[in-house]
Amino acid sequence: MKPTLELQEIVSALGIDPFRFLAWQEKELTDTRLTELPEDEEHRDALAV
């Protein structure tokens, strides 16, 4: 995910290191995908029955 210019300006204005922010963002996206995965598997199992 590429940050928008507005998001970059906010991160910069808050004094957050943009590279640390991007690393955090990637970690959050990965964590979100991992927590959503079991739900998707449950739905597939329910549909298969």
GROMACS .gro file of C-alpha atoms in nm:
model
   49
    1MET     CA    1   0.000   0.000   0.000
    2LYS     CA    2   0.146   0.333  -0.103
    3PRO     CA    3   0.079   0.622   0.131
    4THR     CA    4  -0.098   0.922  -0.010
    5LEU     CA    5   0.060   1.264   0.000
    6GLU     CA    6  -0.187   1.366   0.271
    7LEU     CA    7  -0.087   1.071   0.487
    8GLN     CA    8   0.280   1.149   0.433
    9GLU     CA    9   0.219   1.508   0.543
   10ILE     CA   10   0.041   1.393   0.859
   11VAL     CA   11   0.317   1.147   0.946
   12SER     CA   12   0.578   1.416   0.886
   13ALA     CA   13   0.387   1.678   1.087
   14LEU     CA   14   0.367   1.439   1.382
   15GLY     CA   15   0.743   1.386   1.364
   16ILE     CA   16   0.710   1.014   1.291
   17ASP     CA   17   0.991   0.847   1.098
   18PRO     CA   18   0.827   0.755   0.764
   19PHE     CA   19   1.020   0.428   0.738
   20ARG     CA   20   0.909   0.319   1.084
   21PHE     CA   21   0.552   0.415   0.996
   22LEU     CA   22   0.563   0.207   0.677
   23ALA     CA   23   0.707  -0.089   0.868
   24TRP     CA   24   0.429  -0.058   1.128
   25GLN     CA   25   0.166  -0.029   0.855
   26GLU     CA   26   0.290  -0.344   0.680
   27LYS     CA   27   0.290  -0.531   1.013
   28GLU     CA   28  -0.067  -0.420   1.085
   29LEU     CA   29  -0.183  -0.527   0.740
   30THR     CA   30  -0.018  -0.866   0.781
   31ASP     CA   31  -0.168  -0.913   1.129
   32THR     CA   32  -0.512  -0.817   0.997
   33ARG     CA   33  -0.488  -1.065   0.711
   34LEU     CA   34  -0.379  -1.343   0.947
   35THR     CA   35  -0.668  -1.281   1.186
   36GLU     CA   36  -0.918  -1.277   0.899
   37LEU     CA   37  -0.788  -1.600   0.745
   38PRO     CA   38  -0.944  -1.848   0.994
   39GLU     CA   39  -1.285  -1.686   0.949
   40ASP     CA   40  -1.261  -1.734   0.573
   41GLU     CA   41  -1.170  -2.100   0.624
   42GLU     CA   42  -1.469  -2.147   0.854
   43HIS     CA   43  -1.700  -1.998   0.593
   44ARG     CA   44  -1.559  -2.225   0.324
   45ASP     CA   45  -1.610  -2.527   0.548
   46ALA     CA   46  -1.968  -2.424   0.620
   47LEU     CA   47  -2.040  -2.380   0.250
   48ALA     CA   48  -1.885  -2.716   0.162
   49VAL     CA   49  -2.118  -2.906   0.398
   0.00000   0.00000   0.00000
